Amino acid sequence: MVSKTIPVDDFDLVIFGGTGDLASRKILPGLFRRMVAGQMPRTAKIIGAARSPYDRKGYQEHVRKSLEEFVPKEKRAAKDVKDFLNCLDYVELDVFTPDGWKQMAKMMRKGAVRAFYFSVGPSLFGTIANSLVKYKVADEHSRVVVEKPFGHDLDSAKVLNAELAECFTEDQIYRIDHYLGKETVQNLMAIRFGNALFEPLWNNHHVDHVQITAAESLSVAGRGSYYDQSGAMRDMVQNHLMQLLCLTAMEPPSMFEANAVRDEKLKVIKALQPVSQKDVVRGQYSAGDGEDDYITHSENPSSKTESYVAMKVDVANWRWAGTPFYLRTGKRLRHRMSEIAIVFKDPPHSIFEQDFKEMRGNVLVIRLQPDEGIKMRVTIKDPGPGGMRLREVPLDMSFAETLGEDVKDLPDAYERLIMDVIRGNQTLFMRGDEAEAAWAWVDPIVKGWEELNTKPLPYDARSSGPDDAMMLMHRDGRRWRDISK
Ligand code: NAD
């Protein structure tokens, strides 16, 4: 059986930053795939809005090149490309000037869903929102999608929320976090709340600890000076890792509905204990494996920005007290790998001859990338005549292998989330109060570093991070899982 594709209503989507990297690499190829899959109507209108001096034809050519670069040839039938380019239009504008808005308003169709994707830096959000209302481009049913970073700290996030709230209601605002659009992340909810097996074990009685890893093998070369202003904590922990932690730790919502889910996630963020400096390790990658070090890439010889962070986090509530969550993320690590690992407690007693210490607890691994899937480590008898020897094996549910045809053309995270915007489903988007609460928790940690004024620890390129990050686990009698392909 091939998965069902449910078409969305006809829509007009304006992409501010329609000539930028994100639009060219993810948003437009994603929309193309949704059109081919039959989910986006071929009558939809996609309007690029940016400063480049294109007319409609010029923009169509620009997008044709993006499709050639980012969609494999065998998935780009000439008829589909023609139909997709036909959906496109373009408005040249600098959002800080009054030109172009009236032209955009005229392009909007009555009766189609209206969405505006702010694929530009956050300093433009307020101005765009204002002009959309002022020039009547948006109406009261329109949706706006805003990209990360949603602010730099609590104060700036509050300003952004206030600017958007002046023009749109909260149920019109979609703060995108592409981690939430991943198939496995939604599967985490399906596993937890669709199976009676796991929920009784999902607590501090049975779970020893949780590890959340988002490792990248790439450096920040090429965008180092931009990255240097944020660092791993702001770029990854405040949003992506925090969202994964929330979905893992939250109480079952009363229903699978946007505000019910987001209420539960917010409760988790509010239950996070302040993190003391002894529970955080920061790192900066060294030169190696044919590439320069972080300092060179950041173009800032005195940079104290972290390209790696590992931390121990306590969720202070009845379900999780005493069961730590360990988070780590970094650039230039051994492999690109993101996963959530629920490490269950060891069995309380061994009835077998085998050394009890050799029997380790079960681990449920929810893998986000690469090779999305779910794996469970279980102990079985080693096959063959050698007596009752035990051995650990993975019960593997790699989506690609298990679900075959069903997952061959899974929408990528951006595609899925854009379709949710058109459907008006906010479940997988961050609410304003969530973003602020996450910053309120992150800010003191970053401020602590600034006050200490110390440099992050160096770590080898293509390693698992600084040695101190290993110690963070070892001192608790635990160890990180391997960063593997
Ligand atoms: P980019 O620099 O490649 O493109 C920026 C776009 O904004 C261009 O189309 C430019 O014409 C337009 N623009 C800039 N100033 C403008 C103005 N005054 N008026 C009209 N248009 C203007 O940036 P990008 O990489 O596409 O990123 C866009 C946003 O998405 C940023 O906020 C970024 O942080 C975020 N983001 C990007 C990625 C990514 O992979 N590129 C991933 C996550 C989030």
Coordinates of C-alpha atoms and ligand atoms in Angstrom, one line a residue:
M1 CA 0.0 0.0 0.0
V2 CA 1.3 3.4 -0.9
S3 CA 0.7 6.3 1.6
K4 CA -2.2 8.5 0.9
T5 CA -1.7 12.0 -0.2
I6 CA -4.5 14.3 0.7
P7 CA -4.6 17.4 -1.5
V8 CA -4.7 20.8 0.2
D9 CA -7.0 23.7 -0.9
D10 CA -5.9 26.0 -3.6
F11 CA -3.5 28.7 -2.2
D12 CA -1.5 31.8 -2.9
L13 CA 1.9 31.7 -1.2
V14 CA 4.2 34.7 -1.1
I15 CA 7.8 33.8 -0.3
F16 CA 9.7 36.9 1.0
G17 CA 13.3 36.0 0.3
G18 CA 12.1 34.0 -2.7
T19 CA 15.6 34.2 -4.3
G20 CA 17.5 33.2 -1.1
D21 CA 19.3 30.1 -0.3
L22 CA 16.5 28.5 1.8
A23 CA 13.8 29.2 -0.8
S24 CA 16.0 27.8 -3.6
R25 CA 17.2 24.8 -1.7
K26 CA 14.2 23.7 0.3
I27 CA 11.0 25.7 -0.1
L28 CA 10.6 25.7 -3.9
P29 CA 11.9 22.2 -4.6
G30 CA 9.7 21.0 -1.7
L31 CA 6.6 22.7 -3.2
F32 CA 7.5 21.2 -6.6
R33 CA 7.6 17.7 -5.0
R34 CA 4.2 18.3 -3.4
M35 CA 2.7 19.3 -6.7
V36 CA 4.1 16.2 -8.4
A37 CA 2.7 14.1 -5.5
G38 CA -0.8 15.6 -6.2
Q39 CA -0.9 17.4 -2.9
M40 CA -0.4 21.0 -4.1
P41 CA -3.0 22.0 -6.7
R42 CA -1.5 22.9 -10.1
T43 CA -3.6 26.0 -9.9
A44 CA -1.7 27.3 -6.8
K45 CA 0.1 30.6 -7.1
I46 CA 3.6 31.0 -5.6
I47 CA 4.9 34.6 -5.6
G48 CA 8.6 35.2 -5.0
A49 CA 9.3 38.6 -3.4
A50 CA 12.8 39.9 -3.1
R51 CA 15.2 42.6 -4.1
S52 CA 16.6 41.0 -7.2
P53 CA 15.5 42.7 -10.3
Y54 CA 13.5 39.9 -11.9
D55 CA 10.3 39.9 -13.9
R56 CA 8.1 36.9 -13.9
K57 CA 10.0 35.2 -16.7
G58 CA 13.4 35.9 -15.0
Y59 CA 12.2 34.4 -11.7
Q60 CA 10.8 31.3 -13.5
E61 CA 14.3 30.8 -15.0
H62 CA 15.9 31.3 -11.6
V63 CA 13.5 28.6 -10.1
R64 CA 14.1 26.3 -13.0
K65 CA 17.8 26.3 -12.2
S66 CA 17.0 25.6 -8.5
L67 CA 14.9 22.6 -9.5
E68 CA 17.7 21.4 -11.7
E69 CA 20.1 21.7 -8.8
F70 CA 18.0 20.3 -6.0
V71 CA 15.5 17.8 -7.6
P72 CA 17.0 14.7 -9.1
K73 CA 16.6 14.5 -12.9
E74 CA 14.4 11.4 -12.8
K75 CA 11.9 13.2 -10.6
R76 CA 11.7 16.2 -12.9
A77 CA 9.4 15.4 -15.8
A78 CA 9.2 18.3 -18.3
K79 CA 5.4 18.6 -18.0
D80 CA 5.7 18.9 -14.2
V81 CA 8.4 21.5 -14.4
K82 CA 6.3 23.5 -16.9
D83 CA 3.2 23.3 -14.7
F84 CA 5.2 24.4 -11.6
L85 CA 6.9 27.3 -13.3
N86 CA 3.4 28.4 -14.5
C87 CA 2.4 28.7 -10.8
L88 CA 5.1 31.3 -10.2
D89 CA 5.1 35.0 -10.2
Y90 CA 7.4 37.6 -8.8
V91 CA 7.4 41.0 -7.1
E92 CA 10.6 43.0 -6.9
L93 CA 10.6 44.9 -3.7
D94 CA 12.7 46.2 -0.8
V95 CA 10.5 45.6 2.2
F96 CA 11.6 48.9 3.7
T97 CA 10.1 50.9 0.8
P98 CA 6.5 51.4 -0.2
D99 CA 6.9 50.1 -3.7
G100 CA 5.6 46.7 -4.8
W101 CA 3.0 46.1 -2.1
K102 CA 0.0 47.3 -4.1
Q103 CA 1.1 45.1 -7.0
M104 CA 1.3 42.2 -4.7
A105 CA -2.2 42.9 -3.3
K106 CA -3.6 42.8 -6.8
M107 CA -2.0 39.4 -7.4
M108 CA -4.0 37.8 -4.5
R109 CA -7.0 35.8 -5.5
K110 CA -10.3 35.8 -3.7
G111 CA -11.2 32.4 -2.2
A112 CA -7.7 30.9 -2.1
V113 CA -5.8 30.3 1.2
R114 CA -3.3 33.1 1.6
A115 CA 0.1 32.4 3.2
F116 CA 3.2 34.5 3.5
Y117 CA 6.5 32.8 4.2
F118 CA 9.1 35.2 5.8
S119 CA 12.2 33.5 4.5
V120 CA 14.3 36.5 5.5
G121 CA 16.2 37.6 8.7
P122 CA 14.1 38.4 11.8
S123 CA 14.9 42.1 11.6
L124 CA 12.5 42.2 8.6
F125 CA 9.5 40.4 10.2
G126 CA 7.9 43.5 11.8
T127 CA 8.2 45.7 8.7
I128 CA 6.8 42.9 6.4
A129 CA 3.9 42.2 8.8
N130 CA 3.0 45.9 8.9
S131 CA 3.0 46.4 5.2
L132 CA 1.0 43.2 4.5
V133 CA -1.8 44.7 6.7
K134 CA -1.3 48.3 5.6
Y135 CA -1.5 47.6 1.9
K136 CA -4.3 45.0 2.4
V137 CA -2.2 42.1 1.0
A138 CA -3.2 40.0 3.9
D139 CA -6.7 39.4 5.3
E140 CA -7.9 38.1 8.6
H141 CA -7.6 34.5 7.5
S142 CA -4.0 34.8 6.1
R143 CA -1.2 32.8 7.6
V144 CA 2.4 34.0 8.1
V145 CA 5.3 31.6 8.5
V146 CA 8.4 32.8 10.2
E147 CA 11.9 31.2 10.0
K148 CA 14.4 30.7 12.7
P149 CA 16.1 32.3 14.5
F150 CA 13.1 33.6 16.4
G151 CA 15.2 36.2 18.3
H152 CA 18.6 36.1 19.9
D153 CA 17.4 36.1 23.5
L154 CA 14.2 36.6 25.5
D155 CA 14.0 40.3 25.0
S156 CA 14.4 40.2 21.2
A157 CA 11.9 37.3 21.0
K158 CA 9.4 39.4 23.0
V159 CA 9.9 42.2 20.5
L160 CA 9.3 39.9 17.5
N161 CA 6.2 38.4 19.2
A162 CA 4.9 41.9 19.9
E163 CA 5.5 43.1 16.3
L164 CA 3.7 40.1 14.8
A165 CA 0.9 40.3 17.4
E166 CA 0.2 43.9 16.2
C167 CA -0.8 42.6 12.8
F168 CA -1.8 39.0 13.2
T169 CA -3.5 36.8 15.8
E170 CA -1.5 33.9 17.3
D171 CA -3.5 31.3 15.3
Q172 CA -2.3 33.0 12.1
I173 CA 1.4 32.8 13.1
Y174 CA 3.5 29.7 12.2
R175 CA 7.0 29.7 13.8
I176 CA 8.7 27.0 11.8
D177 CA 11.1 24.5 13.4
H178 CA 11.9 22.0 10.6
Y179 CA 12.9 19.3 13.2
L180 CA 9.2 19.0 14.0
G181 CA 8.4 18.2 10.4
K182 CA 10.4 15.0 10.5
E183 CA 8.6 11.8 10.1
T184 CA 10.2 10.2 13.1
V185 CA 9.5 13.2 15.4
Q186 CA 5.8 12.7 14.7
N187 CA 6.4 9.0 15.2
L188 CA 7.7 9.7 18.6
M189 CA 4.2 10.9 19.5
A190 CA 2.6 7.9 17.7
I191 CA 4.9 5.5 19.6
R192 CA 4.1 7.1 22.9
F193 CA 0.4 7.7 22.6
G194 CA -0.6 5.1 20.1
N195 CA 0.8 2.1 21.9
A196 CA -0.2 1.0 25.4
L197 CA 3.2 -0.7 25.7
F198 CA 5.5 2.3 26.3
E199 CA 3.5 4.9 28.3
P200 CA 3.6 2.9 31.6
L201 CA 7.4 2.7 31.3
W202 CA 7.8 6.3 30.2
N203 CA 8.9 7.8 33.6
N204 CA 11.6 7.9 36.2
H205 CA 10.7 4.4 37.6
H206 CA 11.9 2.8 34.4
V207 CA 13.9 5.3 32.4
D208 CA 17.5 5.7 33.6
H209 CA 18.2 8.7 31.4
V210 CA 17.5 10.2 27.9
Q211 CA 20.1 11.3 25.4
I212 CA 19.3 13.7 22.7
T213 CA 22.0 14.2 20.0
A214 CA 22.1 16.5 17.0
A215 CA 25.6 16.0 15.5
E216 CA 26.8 17.5 12.3
S217 CA 29.9 16.6 10.3
L218 CA 30.1 19.9 8.5
S219 CA 32.0 22.9 9.7
V220 CA 30.7 26.5 9.7
A221 CA 33.0 27.4 6.8
G222 CA 31.4 30.0 4.5
R223 CA 28.9 31.2 7.1
G224 CA 31.3 31.4 10.1
S225 CA 30.9 35.1 10.8
Y226 CA 27.1 34.7 10.9
Y227 CA 27.2 31.6 13.0
D228 CA 29.7 33.2 15.4
Q229 CA 26.9 35.6 16.6
S230 CA 24.7 32.7 17.7
G231 CA 26.7 29.5 18.6
A232 CA 25.3 26.0 19.2
M233 CA 23.2 27.0 22.2
R234 CA 21.2 29.6 20.4
D235 CA 21.3 27.9 17.0
M236 CA 20.3 24.4 18.0
V237 CA 19.5 24.0 21.7
Q238 CA 17.0 26.8 22.2
N239 CA 14.8 25.5 19.3
H240 CA 15.5 22.0 17.9
L241 CA 16.8 20.2 20.9
M242 CA 14.3 21.9 23.2
Q243 CA 11.5 20.8 21.0
L244 CA 12.7 17.2 20.9
L245 CA 13.1 17.3 24.7
C246 CA 9.5 18.6 25.1
L247 CA 8.0 16.0 22.9
T248 CA 9.9 13.2 24.7
A249 CA 9.1 14.5 28.2
M250 CA 5.6 16.0 27.9
E251 CA 2.4 14.5 29.4
P252 CA -0.1 13.0 27.1
P253 CA -2.2 15.9 25.7
S254 CA -6.0 15.4 26.0
M255 CA -6.1 15.4 22.2
F256 CA -3.8 15.7 19.2
E257 CA -4.6 19.3 18.6
A258 CA -2.3 22.3 18.3
N259 CA -3.0 24.1 21.6
A260 CA -3.3 20.9 23.6
V261 CA 0.1 19.7 22.4
R262 CA 1.7 23.1 22.8
D263 CA 0.3 23.5 26.3
E264 CA 2.0 20.3 27.4
K265 CA 5.3 21.3 25.7
L266 CA 5.2 24.6 27.5
K267 CA 4.8 22.9 30.9
V268 CA 7.9 20.9 30.2
I269 CA 10.0 24.0 29.4
K270 CA 8.7 25.6 32.6
A271 CA 9.7 22.5 34.6
L272 CA 13.3 22.7 33.4
Q273 CA 15.7 23.4 36.3
P274 CA 18.3 26.2 35.8
V275 CA 21.5 24.5 34.5
S276 CA 24.6 25.1 36.6
Q277 CA 27.9 25.7 34.8
K278 CA 29.3 22.3 36.0
D279 CA 26.6 20.6 34.0
V280 CA 27.5 22.3 30.7
V281 CA 30.5 21.7 28.4
R282 CA 31.3 24.0 25.5
G283 CA 33.7 23.3 22.7
Q284 CA 35.2 24.8 19.6
Y285 CA 36.5 22.5 16.8
S286 CA 40.3 22.5 16.0
A287 CA 41.8 22.3 12.6
G288 CA 42.1 18.8 11.1
D289 CA 41.1 16.5 8.3
G290 CA 42.0 19.0 5.7
E291 CA 40.0 21.9 7.2
D292 CA 40.8 25.0 9.2
D293 CA 39.7 25.5 12.8
Y294 CA 36.6 27.3 14.1
I295 CA 38.5 30.5 14.8
T296 CA 39.6 30.7 11.2
H297 CA 36.1 29.9 9.9
S298 CA 34.5 32.5 12.3
E299 CA 36.9 35.2 11.1
N300 CA 37.1 36.2 14.8
P301 CA 40.4 35.5 16.4
S302 CA 39.1 36.1 19.9
S303 CA 35.8 34.2 19.4
K304 CA 34.4 32.6 22.5
T305 CA 31.4 31.2 20.7
E306 CA 30.7 27.4 21.0
S307 CA 30.5 25.1 18.0
Y308 CA 29.6 22.3 20.4
V309 CA 27.6 22.1 23.6
A310 CA 26.7 19.2 25.9
M311 CA 24.6 19.5 29.0
K312 CA 22.7 17.6 31.7
V313 CA 19.2 18.9 32.1
D314 CA 16.8 18.1 34.9
V315 CA 13.0 18.2 34.4
A316 CA 11.6 18.9 37.8
N317 CA 8.2 17.1 37.8
W318 CA 6.8 13.9 39.1
R319 CA 7.4 12.0 35.9
W320 CA 11.0 12.8 35.5
A321 CA 12.6 13.9 38.8
G322 CA 15.9 11.9 39.1
T323 CA 16.0 11.0 35.4
P324 CA 18.4 13.4 33.6
F325 CA 18.2 14.4 30.0
Y326 CA 21.6 14.8 28.4
L327 CA 21.7 17.0 25.3
R328 CA 24.6 17.5 22.9
T329 CA 25.0 19.1 19.5
G330 CA 28.0 20.3 17.5
K331 CA 29.6 21.0 14.2
R332 CA 32.5 19.1 12.6
L333 CA 31.7 15.9 14.6
R334 CA 32.4 12.3 13.5
H335 CA 29.2 11.9 11.5
R336 CA 25.9 13.6 10.8
M337 CA 23.5 12.0 13.2
S338 CA 20.4 13.1 15.1
E339 CA 18.6 10.9 17.5
I340 CA 16.7 10.6 20.8
A341 CA 17.7 7.6 22.9
I342 CA 15.5 6.5 25.8
V343 CA 17.8 4.4 28.0
F344 CA 15.9 2.2 30.3
K345 CA 17.1 1.0 33.7
D346 CA 19.1 -2.2 33.9
P347 CA 17.2 -5.4 34.9
P348 CA 17.1 -5.5 38.7
H349 CA 18.5 -9.0 39.0
S350 CA 20.1 -11.6 36.8
I351 CA 18.9 -15.2 36.8
F352 CA 21.6 -16.1 34.4
E353 CA 25.2 -17.2 35.0
Q354 CA 26.5 -14.4 32.9
D355 CA 28.1 -11.5 34.7
F356 CA 25.2 -9.3 35.7
K357 CA 27.2 -6.2 34.7
E358 CA 27.1 -7.4 31.1
M359 CA 23.3 -7.1 31.0
R360 CA 22.4 -3.6 30.0
G361 CA 19.0 -2.0 30.0
N362 CA 16.9 -1.7 26.9
V363 CA 17.3 1.4 24.7
L364 CA 14.7 2.8 22.4
V365 CA 16.3 5.0 19.7
I366 CA 14.3 7.4 17.6
R367 CA 16.5 8.3 14.8
L368 CA 15.9 11.6 12.9
Q369 CA 18.8 11.5 10.4
P370 CA 20.2 9.8 8.5
D371 CA 18.0 6.8 7.8
E372 CA 14.9 7.8 9.9
G373 CA 13.6 5.0 12.0
I374 CA 13.1 3.5 15.3
K375 CA 15.3 0.9 17.0
M376 CA 15.0 -1.0 20.3
R377 CA 18.0 -2.7 21.9
V378 CA 16.9 -5.9 23.5
T379 CA 18.7 -8.8 25.2
I380 CA 18.3 -12.3 23.7
K381 CA 20.0 -15.7 23.9
D382 CA 23.1 -16.0 21.8
P383 CA 22.0 -18.5 19.2
G384 CA 23.7 -21.9 19.1
P385 CA 25.0 -24.4 21.6
G386 CA 27.2 -22.3 24.0
G387 CA 24.8 -22.5 26.9
M388 CA 22.6 -19.7 28.1
R389 CA 24.8 -16.8 26.9
L390 CA 23.1 -13.5 26.4
R391 CA 23.6 -11.0 23.6
E392 CA 22.2 -7.6 22.7
V393 CA 20.5 -7.1 19.4
P394 CA 18.6 -4.3 17.8
L395 CA 14.9 -4.7 16.9
D396 CA 15.1 -2.5 13.9
M397 CA 12.4 -0.5 12.2
S398 CA 14.3 1.5 9.7
F399 CA 11.4 3.2 7.8
A400 CA 13.2 2.8 4.4
E401 CA 13.5 -1.0 4.9
T402 CA 10.3 -1.8 6.8
L403 CA 7.8 0.4 5.1
G404 CA 9.3 0.1 1.6
E405 CA 7.1 1.8 -1.0
D406 CA 5.2 3.8 1.7
V407 CA 8.2 5.9 2.5
K408 CA 10.0 6.1 -0.8
D409 CA 8.8 9.5 -1.4
L410 CA 8.2 10.9 2.0
P411 CA 7.9 14.6 2.0
D412 CA 10.8 16.3 3.6
A413 CA 10.3 18.3 6.8
Y414 CA 9.8 21.7 5.0
E415 CA 7.3 20.3 2.5
R416 CA 5.2 18.7 5.2
L417 CA 5.2 21.8 7.3
I418 CA 4.2 24.1 4.4
M419 CA 1.3 21.8 3.7
D420 CA 0.3 22.0 7.3
V421 CA 0.3 25.8 7.0
I422 CA -2.1 25.6 4.0
R423 CA -4.3 23.2 6.0
G424 CA -4.2 25.6 9.0
N425 CA -2.7 23.0 11.3
Q426 CA -0.4 24.5 13.9
T427 CA 0.4 21.4 15.9
L428 CA 4.0 21.2 14.7
F429 CA 4.7 24.9 15.1
M430 CA 6.0 26.7 18.1
R431 CA 3.7 29.1 19.9
G432 CA 5.0 32.5 21.0
D433 CA 5.0 31.7 24.7
E434 CA 7.0 28.5 24.0
A435 CA 9.7 30.4 22.1
E436 CA 9.9 33.0 25.0
A437 CA 10.0 30.3 27.7
A438 CA 12.8 28.5 25.9
W439 CA 14.8 31.7 25.7
A440 CA 14.1 32.4 29.4
W441 CA 15.8 29.1 30.2
V442 CA 18.7 29.5 27.7
D443 CA 19.6 33.1 28.5
P444 CA 21.1 32.6 32.0
I445 CA 23.3 29.8 30.7
V446 CA 24.7 32.1 27.9
K447 CA 25.0 35.0 30.4
G448 CA 26.9 32.7 32.8
W449 CA 29.5 32.0 30.0
E450 CA 29.8 35.7 29.2
E451 CA 30.4 36.5 32.9
L452 CA 33.0 33.7 33.2
N453 CA 34.6 34.9 30.0
T454 CA 36.3 31.6 29.4
K455 CA 37.1 30.1 26.0
P456 CA 35.2 26.9 24.9
L457 CA 37.3 23.7 25.1
P458 CA 39.0 22.6 21.8
Y459 CA 38.0 19.3 20.3
D460 CA 39.4 17.4 17.3
A461 CA 37.7 17.6 14.0
R462 CA 35.7 14.4 13.2
S463 CA 35.7 13.4 16.9
S464 CA 32.8 13.1 19.3
G465 CA 33.4 16.4 21.0
P466 CA 35.6 17.6 23.9
D467 CA 36.8 15.0 26.5
D468 CA 35.0 16.9 29.2
A469 CA 31.7 16.1 27.5
M470 CA 32.5 12.4 28.0
M471 CA 33.3 13.2 31.7
L472 CA 29.9 14.8 32.1
M473 CA 28.4 11.3 31.5
H474 CA 31.2 9.2 33.1
R475 CA 30.9 11.0 36.5
D476 CA 27.2 9.8 36.6
G477 CA 28.3 6.3 35.6
R478 CA 26.8 6.6 32.1
R479 CA 28.2 7.0 28.6
W480 CA 27.2 8.7 25.4
R481 CA 26.0 6.6 22.6
D482 CA 28.4 6.4 19.6
I483 CA 28.0 9.1 17.0
S484 CA 27.6 6.7 14.1
K485 CA 26.3 6.7 10.6
Ligands
NAD1 P1 19.7 34.5 2.0 O1 20.7 35.6 2.4 O2 20.2 33.5 1.0 O3 18.5 35.2 1.3 C1 17.8 36.3 1.8 C2 16.7 36.7 0.9 O4 16.0 37.8 1.5 C3 17.0 37.1 -0.5 O5 16.0 36.7 -1.4 C4 17.0 38.6 -0.5 O6 16.7 39.2 -1.7 C5 15.9 38.8 0.5 N1 16.0 40.1 1.2 C6 16.9 40.5 2.1 N2 16.7 41.8 2.5 C7 15.5 42.2 1.8 C8 14.8 43.4 1.8 N3 15.1 44.4 2.5 N4 13.7 43.4 1.0 C9 13.3 42.4 0.3 N5 14.0 41.2 0.3 C10 15.1 41.1 1.0 O7 19.1 33.9 3.3 P2 18.6 32.4 3.5 O8 19.7 31.5 3.8 O9 17.6 32.0 2.4 O10 17.8 32.5 4.9 C11 16.5 33.2 5.0 C12 16.1 33.1 6.5 O11 15.9 31.7 6.8 C13 17.1 33.6 7.5 O12 16.4 34.2 8.5 C14 17.8 32.4 8.0 O13 18.3 32.5 9.3 C15 16.7 31.4 7.9 N6 17.1 30.0 7.8 C16 17.9 29.6 6.7 C17 18.3 28.3 6.5 C18 19.1 27.8 5.3 O14 19.3 26.6 5.3 N7 19.4 28.7 4.4 C19 17.9 27.4 7.5 C20 17.1 27.8 8.6 C21 16.7 29.1 8.7

